[in-house]
Structure formats: C-alpha cells, structure tokens
PDB file with SEQRES, HELIX, SHEET and CRYST1 records, atoms N, CA, C and O in Angstrom:
SEQRES   1 A   77  LEU GLY ARG ARG ILE GLU ILE HIS THR ASP TYR ASN GLY          
SEQRES   2 A   77  VAL GLY LYS LEU GLN TYR ILE PHE GLY GLN ARG GLY ILE          
SEQRES   3 A   77  GLU PRO ILE ASN SER ILE TYR THR ASP SER VAL THR PHE          
SEQRES   4 A   77  GLU LEU LEU ILE PRO LEU GLU THR VAL ASP GLY LEU GLU          
SEQRES   5 A   77  LYS GLU ILE THR GLU ALA THR ALA GLY ARG ALA ASP PHE          
SEQRES   6 A   77  GLN LYS GLY ASP SER LEU TYR PHE VAL ASP LYS GLU              
HELIX    1 AA1 TYR A   11  GLY A   13  5                                   3    
HELIX    2 AA2 VAL A   14  ARG A   24  1                                  11    
HELIX    3 AA3 LEU A   45  THR A   47  5                                   3    
HELIX    4 AA4 VAL A   48  ALA A   58  1                                  11    
SHEET    1 AA1 4 ASN A  30  TYR A  33  0                                        
SHEET    2 AA1 4 VAL A  37  PRO A  44 -1                                        
SHEET    3 AA1 4 GLY A   2  THR A   9 -1                                        
SHEET    4 AA1 4 ASP A  64  LEU A  71 -1                                        
CRYST1    1.000    1.000    1.000  90.00  90.00  90.00 P 1           1          
ATOM      1  N   LEU A   1     -38.329  16.609  -7.402  1.00  0.00           N  
ATOM      2  CA  LEU A   1     -37.373  16.159  -8.406  1.00  0.00           C  
ATOM      3  C   LEU A   1     -37.023  17.339  -9.295  1.00  0.00           C  
ATOM      4  O   LEU A   1     -37.906  18.071  -9.742  1.00  0.00           O  
ATOM      5  N   GLY A   2     -35.752  17.520  -9.546  1.00  0.00           N  
ATOM      6  CA  GLY A   2     -35.297  18.623 -10.373  1.00  0.00           C  
ATOM      7  C   GLY A   2     -34.217  18.179 -11.327  1.00  0.00           C  
ATOM      8  O   GLY A   2     -33.899  16.996 -11.446  1.00  0.00           O  
ATOM      9  N   ARG A   3     -33.662  19.164 -12.003  1.00  0.00           N  
ATOM     10  CA  ARG A   3     -32.594  18.891 -12.961  1.00  0.00           C  
ATOM     11  C   ARG A   3     -31.538  19.980 -12.821  1.00  0.00           C  
ATOM     12  O   ARG A   3     -31.846  21.154 -12.614  1.00  0.00           O  
ATOM     13  N   ARG A   4     -30.294  19.558 -12.939  1.00  0.00           N  
ATOM     14  CA  ARG A   4     -29.172  20.498 -12.963  1.00  0.00           C  
ATOM     15  C   ARG A   4     -29.058  21.000 -14.405  1.00  0.00           C  
ATOM     16  O   ARG A   4     -29.054  20.213 -15.351  1.00  0.00           O  
ATOM     17  N   ILE A   5     -28.966  22.317 -14.551  1.00  0.00           N  
ATOM     18  CA  ILE A   5     -28.890  22.957 -15.854  1.00  0.00           C  
ATOM     19  C   ILE A   5     -27.650  23.840 -15.902  1.00  0.00           C  
ATOM     20  O   ILE A   5     -27.327  24.510 -14.921  1.00  0.00           O  
ATOM     21  N   GLU A   6     -26.954  23.845 -17.037  1.00  0.00           N  
ATOM     22  CA  GLU A   6     -25.881  24.797 -17.278  1.00  0.00           C  
ATOM     23  C   GLU A   6     -26.271  25.610 -18.501  1.00  0.00           C  
ATOM     24  O   GLU A   6     -26.674  25.062 -19.527  1.00  0.00           O  
ATOM     25  N   ILE A   7     -26.147  26.916 -18.376  1.00  0.00           N  
ATOM     26  CA  ILE A   7     -26.450  27.807 -19.480  1.00  0.00           C  
ATOM     27  C   ILE A   7     -25.192  28.613 -19.769  1.00  0.00           C  
ATOM     28  O   ILE A   7     -24.662  29.289 -18.887  1.00  0.00           O  
ATOM     29  N   HIS A   8     -24.718  28.537 -21.009  1.00  0.00           N  
ATOM     30  CA  HIS A   8     -23.529  29.259 -21.444  1.00  0.00           C  
ATOM     31  C   HIS A   8     -23.971  30.363 -22.395  1.00  0.00           C  
ATOM     32  O   HIS A   8     -24.764  30.128 -23.307  1.00  0.00           O  
ATOM     33  N   THR A   9     -23.453  31.569 -22.177  1.00  0.00           N  
ATOM     34  CA  THR A   9     -23.818  32.695 -23.033  1.00  0.00           C  
ATOM     35  C   THR A   9     -22.666  33.687 -23.109  1.00  0.00           C  
ATOM     36  O   THR A   9     -21.719  33.621 -22.325  1.00  0.00           O  
ATOM     37  N   ASP A  10     -22.761  34.600 -24.055  1.00  0.00           N  
ATOM     38  CA  ASP A  10     -21.806  35.704 -24.090  1.00  0.00           C  
ATOM     39  C   ASP A  10     -22.306  36.796 -23.147  1.00  0.00           C  
ATOM     40  O   ASP A  10     -23.393  36.689 -22.580  1.00  0.00           O  
ATOM     41  N   TYR A  11     -21.513  37.833 -22.987  1.00  0.00           N  
ATOM     42  CA  TYR A  11     -21.880  38.881 -22.039  1.00  0.00           C  
ATOM     43  C   TYR A  11     -23.130  39.650 -22.458  1.00  0.00           C  
ATOM     44  O   TYR A  11     -23.787  40.249 -21.607  1.00  0.00           O  
ATOM     45  N   ASN A  12     -23.478  39.650 -23.741  1.00  0.00           N  
ATOM     46  CA  ASN A  12     -24.690  40.321 -24.202  1.00  0.00           C  
ATOM     47  C   ASN A  12     -25.954  39.639 -23.677  1.00  0.00           C  
ATOM     48  O   ASN A  12     -26.986  40.294 -23.527  1.00  0.00           O  
ATOM     49  N   GLY A  13     -25.892  38.354 -23.400  1.00  0.00           N  
ATOM     50  CA  GLY A  13     -27.060  37.612 -22.946  1.00  0.00           C  
ATOM     51  C   GLY A  13     -27.265  37.604 -21.441  1.00  0.00           C  
ATOM     52  O   GLY A  13     -28.308  37.154 -20.964  1.00  0.00           O  
ATOM     53  N   VAL A  14     -26.287  38.094 -20.680  1.00  0.00           N  
ATOM     54  CA  VAL A  14     -26.345  38.005 -19.218  1.00  0.00           C  
ATOM     55  C   VAL A  14     -27.552  38.730 -18.649  1.00  0.00           C  
ATOM     56  O   VAL A  14     -28.277  38.164 -17.830  1.00  0.00           O  
ATOM     57  N   GLY A  15     -27.782  39.959 -19.060  1.00  0.00           N  
ATOM     58  CA  GLY A  15     -28.904  40.740 -18.534  1.00  0.00           C  
ATOM     59  C   GLY A  15     -30.241  40.080 -18.830  1.00  0.00           C  
ATOM     60  O   GLY A  15     -31.131  40.067 -17.979  1.00  0.00           O  
ATOM     61  N   LYS A  16     -30.385  39.535 -20.023  1.00  0.00           N  
ATOM     62  CA  LYS A  16     -31.626  38.850 -20.402  1.00  0.00           C  
ATOM     63  C   LYS A  16     -31.861  37.623 -19.528  1.00  0.00           C  
ATOM     64  O   LYS A  16     -32.979  37.376 -19.076  1.00  0.00           O  
ATOM     65  N   LEU A  17     -30.795  36.857 -19.293  1.00  0.00           N  
ATOM     66  CA  LEU A  17     -30.924  35.663 -18.462  1.00  0.00           C  
ATOM     67  C   LEU A  17     -31.228  36.036 -17.012  1.00  0.00           C  
ATOM     68  O   LEU A  17     -32.070  35.406 -16.371  1.00  0.00           O  
ATOM     69  N   GLN A  18     -30.552  37.045 -16.499  1.00  0.00           N  
ATOM     70  CA  GLN A  18     -30.804  37.460 -15.119  1.00  0.00           C  
ATOM     71  C   GLN A  18     -32.240  37.953 -14.953  1.00  0.00           C  
ATOM     72  O   GLN A  18     -32.856  37.728 -13.912  1.00  0.00           O  
ATOM     73  N   TYR A  19     -32.773  38.622 -15.969  1.00  0.00           N  
ATOM     74  CA  TYR A  19     -34.165  39.062 -15.917  1.00  0.00           C  
ATOM     75  C   TYR A  19     -35.103  37.852 -15.858  1.00  0.00           C  
ATOM     76  O   TYR A  19     -36.031  37.826 -15.050  1.00  0.00           O  
ATOM     77  N   ILE A  20     -34.863  36.857 -16.706  1.00  0.00           N  
ATOM     78  CA  ILE A  20     -35.691  35.644 -16.713  1.00  0.00           C  
ATOM     79  C   ILE A  20     -35.605  34.941 -15.367  1.00  0.00           C  
ATOM     80  O   ILE A  20     -36.624  34.523 -14.817  1.00  0.00           O  
ATOM     81  N   PHE A  21     -34.392  34.808 -14.831  1.00  0.00           N  
ATOM     82  CA  PHE A  21     -34.231  34.157 -13.526  1.00  0.00           C  
ATOM     83  C   PHE A  21     -35.032  34.900 -12.459  1.00  0.00           C  
ATOM     84  O   PHE A  21     -35.709  34.274 -11.643  1.00  0.00           O  
ATOM     85  N   GLY A  22     -34.957  36.223 -12.462  1.00  0.00           N  
ATOM     86  CA  GLY A  22     -35.684  37.020 -11.477  1.00  0.00           C  
ATOM     87  C   GLY A  22     -37.193  36.858 -11.606  1.00  0.00           C  
ATOM     88  O   GLY A  22     -37.891  36.742 -10.598  1.00  0.00           O  
ATOM     89  N   GLN A  23     -37.703  36.848 -12.833  1.00  0.00           N  
ATOM     90  CA  GLN A  23     -39.134  36.689 -13.066  1.00  0.00           C  
ATOM     91  C   GLN A  23     -39.636  35.327 -12.603  1.00  0.00           C  
ATOM     92  O   GLN A  23     -40.776  35.202 -12.156  1.00  0.00           O  
ATOM     93  N   ARG A  24     -38.789  34.310 -12.708  1.00  0.00           N  
ATOM     94  CA  ARG A  24     -39.172  32.952 -12.341  1.00  0.00           C  
ATOM     95  C   ARG A  24     -38.764  32.570 -10.923  1.00  0.00           C  
ATOM     96  O   ARG A  24     -39.064  31.469 -10.462  1.00  0.00           O  
ATOM     97  N   GLY A  25     -38.081  33.478 -10.235  1.00  0.00           N  
ATOM     98  CA  GLY A  25     -37.643  33.182  -8.865  1.00  0.00           C  
ATOM     99  C   GLY A  25     -36.521  32.153  -8.810  1.00  0.00           C  
ATOM    100  O   GLY A  25     -36.419  31.385  -7.854  1.00  0.00           O  
ATOM    101  N   ILE A  26     -35.687  32.144  -9.832  1.00  0.00           N  
ATOM    102  CA  ILE A  26     -34.575  31.194  -9.906  1.00  0.00           C  
ATOM    103  C   ILE A  26     -33.308  31.890  -9.436  1.00  0.00           C  
ATOM    104  O   ILE A  26     -32.973  32.976  -9.909  1.00  0.00           O  
ATOM    105  N   GLU A  27     -32.614  31.264  -8.513  1.00  0.00           N  
ATOM    106  CA  GLU A  27     -31.340  31.781  -8.044  1.00  0.00           C  
ATOM    107  C   GLU A  27     -30.243  30.808  -8.489  1.00  0.00           C  
ATOM    108  O   GLU A  27     -30.212  29.664  -8.036  1.00  0.00           O  
ATOM    109  N   PRO A  28     -29.344  31.256  -9.372  1.00  0.00           N  
ATOM    110  CA  PRO A  28     -28.265  30.357  -9.808  1.00  0.00           C  
ATOM    111  C   PRO A  28     -27.450  29.848  -8.621  1.00  0.00           C  
ATOM    112  O   PRO A  28     -27.204  30.587  -7.668  1.00  0.00           O  
ATOM    113  N   ILE A  29     -27.034  28.585  -8.684  1.00  0.00           N  
ATOM    114  CA  ILE A  29     -26.190  28.047  -7.618  1.00  0.00           C  
ATOM    115  C   ILE A  29     -24.732  28.407  -7.856  1.00  0.00           C  
ATOM    116  O   ILE A  29     -23.913  28.338  -6.939  1.00  0.00           O  
ATOM    117  N   ASN A  30     -24.401  28.797  -9.102  1.00  0.00           N  
ATOM    118  CA  ASN A  30     -23.043  29.203  -9.423  1.00  0.00           C  
ATOM    119  C   ASN A  30     -23.071  30.042 -10.693  1.00  0.00           C  
ATOM    120  O   ASN A  30     -23.853  29.776 -11.606  1.00  0.00           O  
ATOM    121  N   SER A  31     -22.222  31.047 -10.746  1.00  0.00           N  
ATOM    122  CA  SER A  31     -22.045  31.875 -11.941  1.00  0.00           C  
ATOM    123  C   SER A  31     -20.552  31.954 -12.205  1.00  0.00           C  
ATOM    124  O   SER A  31     -19.782  32.318 -11.316  1.00  0.00           O  
ATOM    125  N   ILE A  32     -20.136  31.614 -13.422  1.00  0.00           N  
ATOM    126  CA  ILE A  32     -18.719  31.602 -13.774  1.00  0.00           C  
ATOM    127  C   ILE A  32     -18.514  32.595 -14.917  1.00  0.00           C  
ATOM    128  O   ILE A  32     -19.085  32.446 -15.997  1.00  0.00           O  
ATOM    129  N   TYR A  33     -17.695  33.604 -14.660  1.00  0.00           N  
ATOM    130  CA  TYR A  33     -17.415  34.651 -15.639  1.00  0.00           C  
ATOM    131  C   TYR A  33     -15.992  34.486 -16.158  1.00  0.00           C  
ATOM    132  O   TYR A  33     -15.032  34.676 -15.412  1.00  0.00           O  
ATOM    133  N   THR A  34     -15.854  34.135 -17.420  1.00  0.00           N  
ATOM    134  CA  THR A  34     -14.559  34.070 -18.094  1.00  0.00           C  
ATOM    135  C   THR A  34     -14.723  34.847 -19.400  1.00  0.00           C  
ATOM    136  O   THR A  34     -15.265  35.953 -19.382  1.00  0.00           O  
ATOM    137  N   ASP A  35     -14.275  34.306 -20.523  1.00  0.00           N  
ATOM    138  CA  ASP A  35     -14.518  34.968 -21.803  1.00  0.00           C  
ATOM    139  C   ASP A  35     -15.995  34.852 -22.194  1.00  0.00           C  
ATOM    140  O   ASP A  35     -16.467  35.568 -23.077  1.00  0.00           O  
ATOM    141  N   SER A  36     -16.709  33.955 -21.537  1.00  0.00           N  
ATOM    142  CA  SER A  36     -18.161  33.832 -21.655  1.00  0.00           C  
ATOM    143  C   SER A  36     -18.702  33.648 -20.232  1.00  0.00           C  
ATOM    144  O   SER A  36     -17.941  33.683 -19.265  1.00  0.00           O  
ATOM    145  N   VAL A  37     -20.000  33.454 -20.115  1.00  0.00           N  
ATOM    146  CA  VAL A  37     -20.615  33.317 -18.786  1.00  0.00           C  
ATOM    147  C   VAL A  37     -21.368  31.990 -18.718  1.00  0.00           C  
ATOM    148  O   VAL A  37     -22.072  31.616 -19.656  1.00  0.00           O  
ATOM    149  N   THR A  38     -21.212  31.291 -17.606  1.00  0.00           N  
ATOM    150  CA  THR A  38     -21.927  30.047 -17.357  1.00  0.00           C  
ATOM    151  C   THR A  38     -22.718  30.191 -16.070  1.00  0.00           C  
ATOM    152  O   THR A  38     -22.178  30.561 -15.028  1.00  0.00           O  
ATOM    153  N   PHE A  39     -24.009  29.890 -16.161  1.00  0.00           N  
ATOM    154  CA  PHE A  39     -24.870  29.852 -14.978  1.00  0.00           C  
ATOM    155  C   PHE A  39     -25.223  28.398 -14.707  1.00  0.00           C  
ATOM    156  O   PHE A  39     -25.603  27.666 -15.621  1.00  0.00           O  
ATOM    157  N   GLU A  40     -25.100  27.979 -13.452  1.00  0.00           N  
ATOM    158  CA  GLU A  40     -25.537  26.651 -13.031  1.00  0.00           C  
ATOM    159  C   GLU A  40     -26.806  26.824 -12.217  1.00  0.00           C  
ATOM    160  O   GLU A  40     -26.868  27.652 -11.308  1.00  0.00           O  
ATOM    161  N   LEU A  41     -27.824  26.030 -12.554  1.00  0.00           N  
ATOM    162  CA  LEU A  41     -29.120  26.118 -11.894  1.00  0.00           C  
ATOM    163  C   LEU A  41     -29.580  24.752 -11.427  1.00  0.00           C  
ATOM    164  O   LEU A  41     -29.175  23.733 -11.986  1.00  0.00           O  
ATOM    165  N   LEU A  42     -30.413  24.722 -10.416  1.00  0.00           N  
ATOM    166  CA  LEU A  42     -31.204  23.553 -10.039  1.00  0.00           C  
ATOM    167  C   LEU A  42     -32.648  23.998 -10.125  1.00  0.00           C  
ATOM    168  O   LEU A  42     -33.067  24.897  -9.396  1.00  0.00           O  
ATOM    169  N   ILE A  43     -33.413  23.377 -11.012  1.00  0.00           N  
ATOM    170  CA  ILE A  43     -34.799  23.795 -11.188  1.00  0.00           C  
ATOM    171  C   ILE A  43     -35.721  22.583 -11.180  1.00  0.00           C  
ATOM    172  O   ILE A  43     -35.297  21.474 -11.503  1.00  0.00           O  
ATOM    173  N   PRO A  44     -36.975  22.792 -10.813  1.00  0.00           N  
ATOM    174  CA  PRO A  44     -37.929  21.679 -10.839  1.00  0.00           C  
ATOM    175  C   PRO A  44     -38.035  21.079 -12.239  1.00  0.00           C  
ATOM    176  O   PRO A  44     -38.024  21.795 -13.240  1.00  0.00           O  
ATOM    177  N   LEU A  45     -38.137  19.776 -12.289  1.00  0.00           N  
ATOM    178  CA  LEU A  45     -38.153  19.045 -13.553  1.00  0.00           C  
ATOM    179  C   LEU A  45     -39.235  19.539 -14.506  1.00  0.00           C  
ATOM    180  O   LEU A  45     -39.015  19.602 -15.715  1.00  0.00           O  
ATOM    181  N   GLU A  46     -40.402  19.891 -13.970  1.00  0.00           N  
ATOM    182  CA  GLU A  46     -41.515  20.288 -14.829  1.00  0.00           C  
ATOM    183  C   GLU A  46     -41.327  21.661 -15.466  1.00  0.00           C  
ATOM    184  O   GLU A  46     -42.090  22.026 -16.360  1.00  0.00           O  
ATOM    185  N   THR A  47     -40.331  22.429 -15.030  1.00  0.00           N  
ATOM    186  CA  THR A  47     -40.112  23.765 -15.600  1.00  0.00           C  
ATOM    187  C   THR A  47     -38.981  23.820 -16.618  1.00  0.00           C  
ATOM    188  O   THR A  47     -38.741  24.869 -17.215  1.00  0.00           O  
ATOM    189  N   VAL A  48     -38.288  22.715 -16.822  1.00  0.00           N  
ATOM    190  CA  VAL A  48     -37.098  22.698 -17.687  1.00  0.00           C  
ATOM    191  C   VAL A  48     -37.427  23.095 -19.117  1.00  0.00           C  
ATOM    192  O   VAL A  48     -36.780  23.989 -19.663  1.00  0.00           O  
ATOM    193  N   ASP A  49     -38.408  22.463 -19.738  1.00  0.00           N  
ATOM    194  CA  ASP A  49     -38.697  22.732 -21.142  1.00  0.00           C  
ATOM    195  C   ASP A  49     -39.168  24.164 -21.366  1.00  0.00           C  
ATOM    196  O   ASP A  49     -38.766  24.794 -22.344  1.00  0.00           O  
ATOM    197  N   GLY A  50     -40.007  24.685 -20.486  1.00  0.00           N  
ATOM    198  CA  GLY A  50     -40.476  26.059 -20.611  1.00  0.00           C  
ATOM    199  C   GLY A  50     -39.343  27.065 -20.469  1.00  0.00           C  
ATOM    200  O   GLY A  50     -39.291  28.057 -21.197  1.00  0.00           O  
ATOM    201  N   LEU A  51     -38.434  26.808 -19.528  1.00  0.00           N  
ATOM    202  CA  LEU A  51     -37.288  27.696 -19.335  1.00  0.00           C  
ATOM    203  C   LEU A  51     -36.381  27.657 -20.557  1.00  0.00           C  
ATOM    204  O   LEU A  51     -35.902  28.699 -21.005  1.00  0.00           O  
ATOM    205  N   GLU A  52     -36.144  26.480 -21.094  1.00  0.00           N  
ATOM    206  CA  GLU A  52     -35.292  26.356 -22.272  1.00  0.00           C  
ATOM    207  C   GLU A  52     -35.873  27.161 -23.441  1.00  0.00           C  
ATOM    208  O   GLU A  52     -35.140  27.865 -24.137  1.00  0.00           O  
ATOM    209  N   LYS A  53     -37.163  27.058 -23.650  1.00  0.00           N  
ATOM    210  CA  LYS A  53     -37.813  27.793 -24.733  1.00  0.00           C  
ATOM    211  C   LYS A  53     -37.697  29.303 -24.509  1.00  0.00           C  
ATOM    212  O   LYS A  53     -37.382  30.048 -25.437  1.00  0.00           O  
ATOM    213  N   GLU A  54     -37.949  29.750 -23.284  1.00  0.00           N  
ATOM    214  CA  GLU A  54     -37.887  31.171 -22.975  1.00  0.00           C  
ATOM    215  C   GLU A  54     -36.476  31.729 -23.172  1.00  0.00           C  
ATOM    216  O   GLU A  54     -36.309  32.824 -23.710  1.00  0.00           O  
ATOM    217  N   ILE A  55     -35.473  30.983 -22.742  1.00  0.00           N  
ATOM    218  CA  ILE A  55     -34.083  31.423 -22.896  1.00  0.00           C  
ATOM    219  C   ILE A  55     -33.679  31.451 -24.364  1.00  0.00           C  
ATOM    220  O   ILE A  55     -33.003  32.380 -24.803  1.00  0.00           O  
ATOM    221  N   THR A  56     -34.084  30.452 -25.115  1.00  0.00           N  
ATOM    222  CA  THR A  56     -33.774  30.410 -26.545  1.00  0.00           C  
ATOM    223  C   THR A  56     -34.374  31.614 -27.256  1.00  0.00           C  
ATOM    224  O   THR A  56     -33.709  32.240 -28.082  1.00  0.00           O  
ATOM    225  N   GLU A  57     -35.621  31.944 -26.944  1.00  0.00           N  
ATOM    226  CA  GLU A  57     -36.275  33.100 -27.563  1.00  0.00           C  
ATOM    227  C   GLU A  57     -35.620  34.411 -27.137  1.00  0.00           C  
ATOM    228  O   GLU A  57     -35.400  35.286 -27.973  1.00  0.00           O  
ATOM    229  N   ALA A  58     -35.307  34.559 -25.863  1.00  0.00           N  
ATOM    230  CA  ALA A  58     -34.757  35.812 -25.350  1.00  0.00           C  
ATOM    231  C   ALA A  58     -33.356  36.089 -25.884  1.00  0.00           C  
ATOM    232  O   ALA A  58     -32.979  37.247 -26.060  1.00  0.00           O  
ATOM    233  N   THR A  59     -32.587  35.043 -26.140  1.00  0.00           N  
ATOM    234  CA  THR A  59     -31.204  35.228 -26.599  1.00  0.00           C  
ATOM    235  C   THR A  59     -31.045  34.951 -28.091  1.00  0.00           C  
ATOM    236  O   THR A  59     -29.923  34.890 -28.592  1.00  0.00           O  
ATOM    237  N   ALA A  60     -32.149  34.786 -28.798  1.00  0.00           N  
ATOM    238  CA  ALA A  60     -32.132  34.482 -30.238  1.00  0.00           C  
ATOM    239  C   ALA A  60     -31.274  33.245 -30.528  1.00  0.00           C  
ATOM    240  O   ALA A  60     -30.581  33.175 -31.543  1.00  0.00           O  
ATOM    241  N   GLY A  61     -31.339  32.275 -29.612  1.00  0.00           N  
ATOM    242  CA  GLY A  61     -30.629  31.007 -29.809  1.00  0.00           C  
ATOM    243  C   GLY A  61     -29.147  31.066 -29.519  1.00  0.00           C  
ATOM    244  O   GLY A  61     -28.439  30.099 -29.797  1.00  0.00           O  
ATOM    245  N   ARG A  62     -28.644  32.173 -28.967  1.00  0.00           N  
ATOM    246  CA  ARG A  62     -27.201  32.304 -28.716  1.00  0.00           C  
ATOM    247  C   ARG A  62     -26.761  31.689 -27.396  1.00  0.00           C  
ATOM    248  O   ARG A  62     -25.561  31.542 -27.165  1.00  0.00           O  
ATOM    249  N   ALA A  63     -27.686  31.329 -26.531  1.00  0.00           N  
ATOM    250  CA  ALA A  63     -27.327  30.689 -25.258  1.00  0.00           C  
ATOM    251  C   ALA A  63     -27.359  29.176 -25.440  1.00  0.00           C  
ATOM    252  O   ALA A  63     -28.266  28.637 -26.075  1.00  0.00           O  
ATOM    253  N   ASP A  64     -26.373  28.505 -24.885  1.00  0.00           N  
ATOM    254  CA  ASP A  64     -26.287  27.051 -24.937  1.00  0.00           C  
ATOM    255  C   ASP A  64     -26.889  26.503 -23.648  1.00  0.00           C  
ATOM    256  O   ASP A  64     -26.415  26.815 -22.555  1.00  0.00           O  
ATOM    257  N   PHE A  65     -27.918  25.697 -23.773  1.00  0.00           N  
ATOM    258  CA  PHE A  65     -28.690  25.169 -22.646  1.00  0.00           C  
ATOM    259  C   PHE A  65     -28.371  23.684 -22.529  1.00  0.00           C  
ATOM    260  O   PHE A  65     -28.754  22.905 -23.402  1.00  0.00           O  
ATOM    261  N   GLN A  66     -27.677  23.278 -21.469  1.00  0.00           N  
ATOM    262  CA  GLN A  66     -27.300  21.879 -21.287  1.00  0.00           C  
ATOM    263  C   GLN A  66     -28.013  21.293 -20.075  1.00  0.00           C  
ATOM    264  O   GLN A  66     -27.915  21.812 -18.963  1.00  0.00           O  
ATOM    265  N   LYS A  67     -28.729  20.206 -20.314  1.00  0.00           N  
ATOM    266  CA  LYS A  67     -29.441  19.522 -19.236  1.00  0.00           C  
ATOM    267  C   LYS A  67     -28.514  18.499 -18.598  1.00  0.00           C  
ATOM    268  O   LYS A  67     -27.887  17.685 -19.276  1.00  0.00           O  
ATOM    269  N   GLY A  68     -28.448  18.565 -17.288  1.00  0.00           N  
ATOM    270  CA  GLY A  68     -27.618  17.627 -16.549  1.00  0.00           C  
ATOM    271  C   GLY A  68     -28.458  16.546 -15.899  1.00  0.00           C  
ATOM    272  O   GLY A  68     -29.529  16.189 -16.390  1.00  0.00           O  
ATOM    273  N   ASP A  69     -27.961  16.035 -14.796  1.00  0.00           N  
ATOM    274  CA  ASP A  69     -28.597  14.940 -14.078  1.00  0.00           C  
ATOM    275  C   ASP A  69     -29.910  15.358 -13.421  1.00  0.00           C  
ATOM    276  O   ASP A  69     -30.087  16.514 -13.038  1.00  0.00           O  
ATOM    277  N   SER A  70     -30.815  14.410 -13.298  1.00  0.00           N  
ATOM    278  CA  SER A  70     -32.004  14.603 -12.476  1.00  0.00           C  
ATOM    279  C   SER A  70     -31.634  14.269 -11.044  1.00  0.00           C  
ATOM    280  O   SER A  70     -30.897  13.318 -10.786  1.00  0.00           O  
ATOM    281  N   LEU A  71     -32.154  15.067 -10.108  1.00  0.00           N  
ATOM    282  CA  LEU A  71     -31.850  14.825  -8.711  1.00  0.00           C  
ATOM    283  C   LEU A  71     -32.913  15.453  -7.831  1.00  0.00           C  
ATOM    284  O   LEU A  71     -33.712  16.271  -8.286  1.00  0.00           O  
ATOM    285  N   TYR A  72     -32.914  15.066  -6.585  1.00  0.00           N  
ATOM    286  CA  TYR A  72     -33.832  15.648  -5.613  1.00  0.00           C  
ATOM    287  C   TYR A  72     -33.132  16.809  -4.930  1.00  0.00           C  
ATOM    288  O   TYR A  72     -31.951  16.728  -4.594  1.00  0.00           O  
ATOM    289  N   PHE A  73     -33.880  17.894  -4.729  1.00  0.00           N  
ATOM    290  CA  PHE A  73     -33.330  19.042  -4.020  1.00  0.00           C  
ATOM    291  C   PHE A  73     -34.435  19.710  -3.223  1.00  0.00           C  
ATOM    292  O   PHE A  73     -35.619  19.456  -3.444  1.00  0.00           O  
ATOM    293  N   VAL A  74     -34.037  20.562  -2.301  1.00  0.00           N  
ATOM    294  CA  VAL A  74     -34.990  21.268  -1.452  1.00  0.00           C  
ATOM    295  C   VAL A  74     -35.249  22.633  -2.060  1.00  0.00           C  
ATOM    296  O   VAL A  74     -34.315  23.401  -2.290  1.00  0.00           O  
ATOM    297  N   ASP A  75     -36.507  22.940  -2.322  1.00  0.00           N  
ATOM    298  CA  ASP A  75     -36.899  24.246  -2.827  1.00  0.00           C  
ATOM    299  C   ASP A  75     -37.102  25.166  -1.644  1.00  0.00           C  
ATOM    300  O   ASP A  75     -37.789  24.797  -0.692  1.00  0.00           O  
ATOM    301  N   LYS A  76     -36.521  26.359  -1.678  1.00  0.00           N  
ATOM    302  CA  LYS A  76     -36.587  27.284  -0.545  1.00  0.00           C  
ATOM    303  C   LYS A  76     -37.989  27.780  -0.250  1.00  0.00           C  
ATOM    304  O   LYS A  76     -38.273  28.182   0.879  1.00  0.00           O  
ATOM    305  N   GLU A  77     -38.859  27.763  -1.222  1.00  0.00           N  
ATOM    306  CA  GLU A  77     -40.207  28.326  -1.034  1.00  0.00           C  
ATOM    307  C   GLU A  77     -41.121  27.411  -0.295  1.00  0.00           C  
ATOM    308  O   GLU A  77     -42.282  27.751  -0.065  1.00  0.00           O  
TER     309      GLU A  77                                                      
END                                                                             
C-alpha cells in the first residue's frame, strides 16, 4: 500500500529534493518543469510522514507537500 505524493518547489529546492530521492531510492514517476517544479511520487505508506519531515527541513518549508490517494503499487525492489 502506498500513497501518491506531489511536491511543488522552486528551482532552488530541486537539487535538495533530488538528493533526498536518491538517498531513499525514490524515483519520481513524473517531473514537471514550468515556472516552478512538481515531482510526482508513489511511495510506501509507512514512509510518507518521514519523507514529508525531511523535505520540510531540507527546503526550510518552501516545498509544498501534497498527499494524494492511497493505492496499491508494485515496488521494483
């Protein structure tokens, strides 16, 4: 069981988020670059709160973390 997450940030936060994703083995399912950046993720339900806290700390609260629907997905590992 996982959750769909959208993270919105400015371009200053992109490197920090990509570093966190790499450390946690998270591969975004979509990245949208406009005047800001949106990453779409599917992550295990039990990791949502920890990831939200880590992203908030790394971006000094400048990233918007939106929790979407819960759903079942296949983890590649």
